[in-house]
Amino acid sequence: MDADIEGFFDHIDHGLLQELIRRRINDRGILRLIGRWLKAGILDGESLVRAEAGTPQGGVISPLLANIYFHYALDEWYAEEVRPRMRGRSSLVRYGDDFVVGFELESDARRFLEVLGKRLGRFKLKLHPEKTRLIDFGRGQGGTFAFLGFCHYPFPRIVASWV
C-alpha cells in the first residue's frame, strides 16, 4: 500500500501534539519552548499569521515534532495493534510523513486500508484519496510506486547456484 497524508505538516493538532510530548517529557522548560515554537507564527509580507494547527513552516523543529506526532498516529499503532492481527507478514517503512506498507496477503492490505483512515482521523489527519492506493507488487506483476524520490519496480527473485 502506497499512502499519502493530505497536508500533513499543516494539520498537526497543537494540543494533541503537546499532550503526546508530555507522555515522554516532564521538563516544563522544554514543554514551554515547544509551545512557543508552535505559536510563533509566520510572517506573510508585513503581517504576522498565527496558525491554530500545523508545525512552523521551515522551522528547524518541524521535522522532529512531525515525527513525534506520526509515531503515535501510525508507528506505535501499527506495531502494537495492526501487525499482531495480520494473517500474513507485513512491514511498515516510513520517512517523515511518507510511508509504504507491504503485505503478504491482499486481504490484510484491504483490512488495513479500511481502518487506517479512521485511525488517522483521531489525529485530525486525512488520507489523500488520489495518492493512496493498493498495488499488486508481486513477482511478475506490473505495479510500481514512487517512494522518497525513487520509482520501485517488482523484481523477480534471483536464485544463484554455484557449480
PDB file of C-alpha atoms in Angstrom:
ATOM      1  CA  MET A   1       0.000   0.000   0.000  1.00  0.00           C
ATOM      2  CA  ASP A   2       1.335   3.396  -1.003  1.00  0.00           C
ATOM      3  CA  ALA A   3      -0.188   6.149   1.130  1.00  0.00           C
ATOM      4  CA  ASP A   4      -0.119   9.922   1.357  1.00  0.00           C
ATOM      5  CA  ILE A   5      -1.447  12.257   4.052  1.00  0.00           C
ATOM      6  CA  GLU A   6      -3.208  15.423   2.877  1.00  0.00           C
ATOM      7  CA  GLY A   7      -1.297  18.494   4.110  1.00  0.00           C
ATOM      8  CA  PHE A   8       0.331  16.568   6.953  1.00  0.00           C
ATOM      9  CA  PHE A   9       2.506  19.380   8.351  1.00  0.00           C
ATOM     10  CA  ASP A  10      -0.420  21.836   8.154  1.00  0.00           C
ATOM     11  CA  HIS A  11      -2.886  19.647  10.074  1.00  0.00           C
ATOM     12  CA  ILE A  12      -0.925  18.625  13.156  1.00  0.00           C
ATOM     13  CA  ASP A  13      -3.123  19.492  16.139  1.00  0.00           C
ATOM     14  CA  HIS A  14      -1.139  21.622  18.627  1.00  0.00           C
ATOM     15  CA  GLY A  15      -2.985  20.464  21.733  1.00  0.00           C
ATOM     16  CA  LEU A  16      -2.754  16.800  20.833  1.00  0.00           C
ATOM     17  CA  LEU A  17       0.930  17.146  19.895  1.00  0.00           C
ATOM     18  CA  GLN A  18       1.722  18.749  23.247  1.00  0.00           C
ATOM     19  CA  GLU A  19      -0.206  16.001  25.047  1.00  0.00           C
ATOM     20  CA  LEU A  20       1.797  13.341  23.177  1.00  0.00           C
ATOM     21  CA  ILE A  21       5.091  15.072  24.017  1.00  0.00           C
ATOM     22  CA  ARG A  22       4.119  15.217  27.712  1.00  0.00           C
ATOM     23  CA  ARG A  23       3.946  11.415  27.705  1.00  0.00           C
ATOM     24  CA  ARG A  24       7.747  11.318  27.490  1.00  0.00           C
ATOM     25  CA  ILE A  25       8.989  14.755  28.596  1.00  0.00           C
ATOM     26  CA  ASN A  26       8.403  16.156  32.065  1.00  0.00           C
ATOM     27  CA  ASP A  27      10.633  19.229  31.805  1.00  0.00           C
ATOM     28  CA  ARG A  28       8.402  22.337  31.950  1.00  0.00           C
ATOM     29  CA  GLY A  29      11.039  24.494  30.271  1.00  0.00           C
ATOM     30  CA  ILE A  30      11.221  22.220  27.228  1.00  0.00           C
ATOM     31  CA  LEU A  31       7.419  21.949  27.062  1.00  0.00           C
ATOM     32  CA  ARG A  32       7.101  25.749  27.242  1.00  0.00           C
ATOM     33  CA  LEU A  33       9.715  26.161  24.477  1.00  0.00           C
ATOM     34  CA  ILE A  34       7.847  23.720  22.221  1.00  0.00           C
ATOM     35  CA  GLY A  35       4.608  25.621  22.906  1.00  0.00           C
ATOM     36  CA  ARG A  36       6.303  28.865  21.876  1.00  0.00           C
ATOM     37  CA  TRP A  37       7.611  27.305  18.669  1.00  0.00           C
ATOM     38  CA  LEU A  38       4.111  26.179  17.783  1.00  0.00           C
ATOM     39  CA  LYS A  39       2.642  29.628  18.481  1.00  0.00           C
ATOM     40  CA  ALA A  40       5.466  31.619  16.852  1.00  0.00           C
ATOM     41  CA  GLY A  41       3.537  32.298  13.652  1.00  0.00           C
ATOM     42  CA  ILE A  42       4.676  33.103  10.129  1.00  0.00           C
ATOM     43  CA  LEU A  43       5.454  36.478   8.595  1.00  0.00           C
ATOM     44  CA  ASP A  44       3.349  36.950   5.476  1.00  0.00           C
ATOM     45  CA  GLY A  45       4.700  40.150   3.996  1.00  0.00           C
ATOM     46  CA  GLU A  46       4.381  42.589   6.895  1.00  0.00           C
ATOM     47  CA  SER A  47       1.689  40.746   8.835  1.00  0.00           C
ATOM     48  CA  LEU A  48       2.156  38.003  11.403  1.00  0.00           C
ATOM     49  CA  VAL A  49      -0.113  34.977  10.889  1.00  0.00           C
ATOM     50  CA  ARG A  50      -0.550  32.569  13.780  1.00  0.00           C
ATOM     51  CA  ALA A  51      -1.675  29.052  12.944  1.00  0.00           C
ATOM     52  CA  GLU A  52      -4.011  27.037  15.155  1.00  0.00           C
ATOM     53  CA  ALA A  53      -2.656  23.788  13.714  1.00  0.00           C
ATOM     54  CA  GLY A  54       0.478  22.590  11.944  1.00  0.00           C
ATOM     55  CA  THR A  55       4.164  22.907  12.617  1.00  0.00           C
ATOM     56  CA  PRO A  56       6.146  26.075  11.843  1.00  0.00           C
ATOM     57  CA  GLN A  57       6.761  26.221   8.101  1.00  0.00           C
ATOM     58  CA  GLY A  58      10.515  25.949   7.510  1.00  0.00           C
ATOM     59  CA  GLY A  59      11.176  25.689  11.236  1.00  0.00           C
ATOM     60  CA  VAL A  60      14.079  23.510  12.310  1.00  0.00           C
ATOM     61  CA  ILE A  61      11.846  21.875  14.922  1.00  0.00           C
ATOM     62  CA  SER A  62       9.090  20.887  12.437  1.00  0.00           C
ATOM     63  CA  PRO A  63      10.526  17.515  11.311  1.00  0.00           C
ATOM     64  CA  LEU A  64      11.103  16.454  14.926  1.00  0.00           C
ATOM     65  CA  LEU A  65       7.604  17.465  16.051  1.00  0.00           C
ATOM     66  CA  ALA A  66       6.025  15.826  12.997  1.00  0.00           C
ATOM     67  CA  ASN A  67       7.897  12.576  13.672  1.00  0.00           C
ATOM     68  CA  ILE A  68       6.713  12.532  17.275  1.00  0.00           C
ATOM     69  CA  TYR A  69       3.112  13.122  16.169  1.00  0.00           C
ATOM     70  CA  PHE A  70       3.173  10.491  13.427  1.00  0.00           C
ATOM     71  CA  HIS A  71       4.926   7.996  15.705  1.00  0.00           C
ATOM     72  CA  TYR A  72       1.817   7.887  17.881  1.00  0.00           C
ATOM     73  CA  ALA A  73      -0.637   8.207  14.980  1.00  0.00           C
ATOM     74  CA  LEU A  74       0.873   5.386  12.887  1.00  0.00           C
ATOM     75  CA  ASP A  75       4.053   3.623  14.056  1.00  0.00           C
ATOM     76  CA  GLU A  76       3.030   2.634  17.562  1.00  0.00           C
ATOM     77  CA  TRP A  77      -0.499   1.669  16.464  1.00  0.00           C
ATOM     78  CA  TYR A  78       0.850  -0.449  13.583  1.00  0.00           C
ATOM     79  CA  ALA A  79       3.355  -2.273  15.817  1.00  0.00           C
ATOM     80  CA  GLU A  80       1.010  -2.896  18.747  1.00  0.00           C
ATOM     81  CA  GLU A  81      -2.441  -3.245  17.186  1.00  0.00           C
ATOM     82  CA  VAL A  82      -2.219  -3.935  13.460  1.00  0.00           C
ATOM     83  CA  ARG A  83       0.744  -6.223  12.887  1.00  0.00           C
ATOM     84  CA  PRO A  84      -0.261  -8.831  15.510  1.00  0.00           C
ATOM     85  CA  ARG A  85      -3.690  -9.149  13.828  1.00  0.00           C
ATOM     86  CA  MET A  86      -2.390  -9.765  10.303  1.00  0.00           C
ATOM     87  CA  ARG A  87      -2.765 -13.261   8.890  1.00  0.00           C
ATOM     88  CA  GLY A  88       0.334 -12.910   6.713  1.00  0.00           C
ATOM     89  CA  ARG A  89       3.570 -10.997   7.043  1.00  0.00           C
ATOM     90  CA  SER A  90       3.600  -7.205   6.801  1.00  0.00           C
ATOM     91  CA  SER A  91       6.068  -4.380   7.200  1.00  0.00           C
ATOM     92  CA  LEU A  92       5.868  -0.610   7.524  1.00  0.00           C
ATOM     93  CA  VAL A  93       8.517   1.714   6.086  1.00  0.00           C
ATOM     94  CA  ARG A  94       8.183   5.398   6.978  1.00  0.00           C
ATOM     95  CA  TYR A  95      10.243   8.527   6.493  1.00  0.00           C
ATOM     96  CA  GLY A  96       8.628  11.696   7.821  1.00  0.00           C
ATOM     97  CA  ASP A  97       5.057  11.674   6.566  1.00  0.00           C
ATOM     98  CA  ASP A  98       5.748   9.317   3.655  1.00  0.00           C
ATOM     99  CA  PHE A  99       5.124   5.623   4.168  1.00  0.00           C
ATOM    100  CA  VAL A 100       4.505   2.339   2.420  1.00  0.00           C
ATOM    101  CA  VAL A 101       3.204  -0.858   3.957  1.00  0.00           C
ATOM    102  CA  GLY A 102       3.943  -4.250   2.446  1.00  0.00           C
ATOM    103  CA  PHE A 103       1.526  -7.123   2.932  1.00  0.00           C
ATOM    104  CA  GLU A 104       1.882 -10.761   2.070  1.00  0.00           C
ATOM    105  CA  LEU A 105      -1.899 -11.117   1.724  1.00  0.00           C
ATOM    106  CA  GLU A 106      -4.223  -8.817  -0.183  1.00  0.00           C
ATOM    107  CA  SER A 107      -6.957  -9.360   2.420  1.00  0.00           C
ATOM    108  CA  ASP A 108      -4.670  -7.919   5.115  1.00  0.00           C
ATOM    109  CA  ALA A 109      -3.919  -4.889   2.936  1.00  0.00           C
ATOM    110  CA  ARG A 110      -7.622  -4.248   2.378  1.00  0.00           C
ATOM    111  CA  ARG A 111      -8.430  -4.584   6.095  1.00  0.00           C
ATOM    112  CA  PHE A 112      -5.600  -2.187   6.965  1.00  0.00           C
ATOM    113  CA  LEU A 113      -6.694   0.408   4.407  1.00  0.00           C
ATOM    114  CA  GLU A 114     -10.242   0.168   5.746  1.00  0.00           C
ATOM    115  CA  VAL A 115      -9.221   1.133   9.309  1.00  0.00           C
ATOM    116  CA  LEU A 116      -6.295   3.453   8.500  1.00  0.00           C
ATOM    117  CA  GLY A 117      -8.500   6.428   7.630  1.00  0.00           C
ATOM    118  CA  LYS A 118     -10.383   6.103  10.910  1.00  0.00           C
ATOM    119  CA  ARG A 119      -7.144   5.880  12.879  1.00  0.00           C
ATOM    120  CA  LEU A 120      -5.677   8.971  11.201  1.00  0.00           C
ATOM    121  CA  GLY A 121      -8.956  10.832  11.731  1.00  0.00           C
ATOM    122  CA  ARG A 122      -8.448  10.501  15.502  1.00  0.00           C
ATOM    123  CA  PHE A 123      -5.270  12.586  14.968  1.00  0.00           C
ATOM    124  CA  LYS A 124      -7.068  15.051  12.665  1.00  0.00           C
ATOM    125  CA  LEU A 125      -5.235  13.698   9.630  1.00  0.00           C
ATOM    126  CA  LYS A 126      -6.706  12.514   6.341  1.00  0.00           C
ATOM    127  CA  LEU A 127      -5.506  10.168   3.607  1.00  0.00           C
ATOM    128  CA  HIS A 128      -5.104  11.796   0.212  1.00  0.00           C
ATOM    129  CA  PRO A 129      -7.697   9.880  -1.878  1.00  0.00           C
ATOM    130  CA  GLU A 130      -5.867  10.192  -5.218  1.00  0.00           C
ATOM    131  CA  LYS A 131      -2.427   9.354  -3.817  1.00  0.00           C
ATOM    132  CA  THR A 132      -3.320   6.400  -1.594  1.00  0.00           C
ATOM    133  CA  ARG A 133      -3.620   3.031  -3.298  1.00  0.00           C
ATOM    134  CA  LEU A 134      -3.110  -0.680  -3.103  1.00  0.00           C
ATOM    135  CA  ILE A 135      -0.529  -2.020  -5.545  1.00  0.00           C
ATOM    136  CA  ASP A 136      -0.049  -5.606  -6.665  1.00  0.00           C
ATOM    137  CA  PHE A 137       3.700  -5.716  -6.276  1.00  0.00           C
ATOM    138  CA  GLY A 138       4.346  -9.456  -6.508  1.00  0.00           C
ATOM    139  CA  ARG A 139       6.746 -11.186  -8.844  1.00  0.00           C
ATOM    140  CA  GLY A 140       5.694 -10.791 -12.445  1.00  0.00           C
ATOM    141  CA  GLN A 141       3.201  -8.025 -11.621  1.00  0.00           C
ATOM    142  CA  GLY A 142       3.288  -4.630 -13.298  1.00  0.00           C
ATOM    143  CA  GLY A 143       2.657  -2.383 -10.276  1.00  0.00           C
ATOM    144  CA  THR A 144       5.200   0.318  -9.429  1.00  0.00           C
ATOM    145  CA  PHE A 145       5.289   3.036  -6.830  1.00  0.00           C
ATOM    146  CA  ALA A 146       7.395   6.094  -6.028  1.00  0.00           C
ATOM    147  CA  PHE A 147       8.810   6.404  -2.525  1.00  0.00           C
ATOM    148  CA  LEU A 148      11.307   9.058  -1.402  1.00  0.00           C
ATOM    149  CA  GLY A 149      12.045  10.092  -4.962  1.00  0.00           C
ATOM    150  CA  PHE A 150      12.691   6.584  -6.291  1.00  0.00           C
ATOM    151  CA  CYS A 151      10.431   4.520  -8.510  1.00  0.00           C
ATOM    152  CA  HIS A 152      10.198   0.961  -7.185  1.00  0.00           C
ATOM    153  CA  TYR A 153       9.624  -1.952  -9.561  1.00  0.00           C
ATOM    154  CA  PRO A 154       8.898  -5.570  -8.659  1.00  0.00           C
ATOM    155  CA  PHE A 155      11.886  -7.741  -9.364  1.00  0.00           C
ATOM    156  CA  PRO A 156      11.774 -11.497  -9.771  1.00  0.00           C
ATOM    157  CA  ARG A 157      13.701 -13.396  -7.159  1.00  0.00           C
ATOM    158  CA  ILE A 158      17.085 -14.439  -8.481  1.00  0.00           C
ATOM    159  CA  VAL A 159      18.389 -17.808  -7.449  1.00  0.00           C
ATOM    160  CA  ALA A 160      22.095 -18.269  -7.937  1.00  0.00           C
ATOM    161  CA  SER A 161      23.765 -21.634  -7.799  1.00  0.00           C
ATOM    162  CA  TRP A 162      27.426 -22.425  -7.843  1.00  0.00           C
ATOM    163  CA  VAL A 163      28.614 -25.454  -9.739  1.00  0.00           C
TER     164      VAL A 163
END
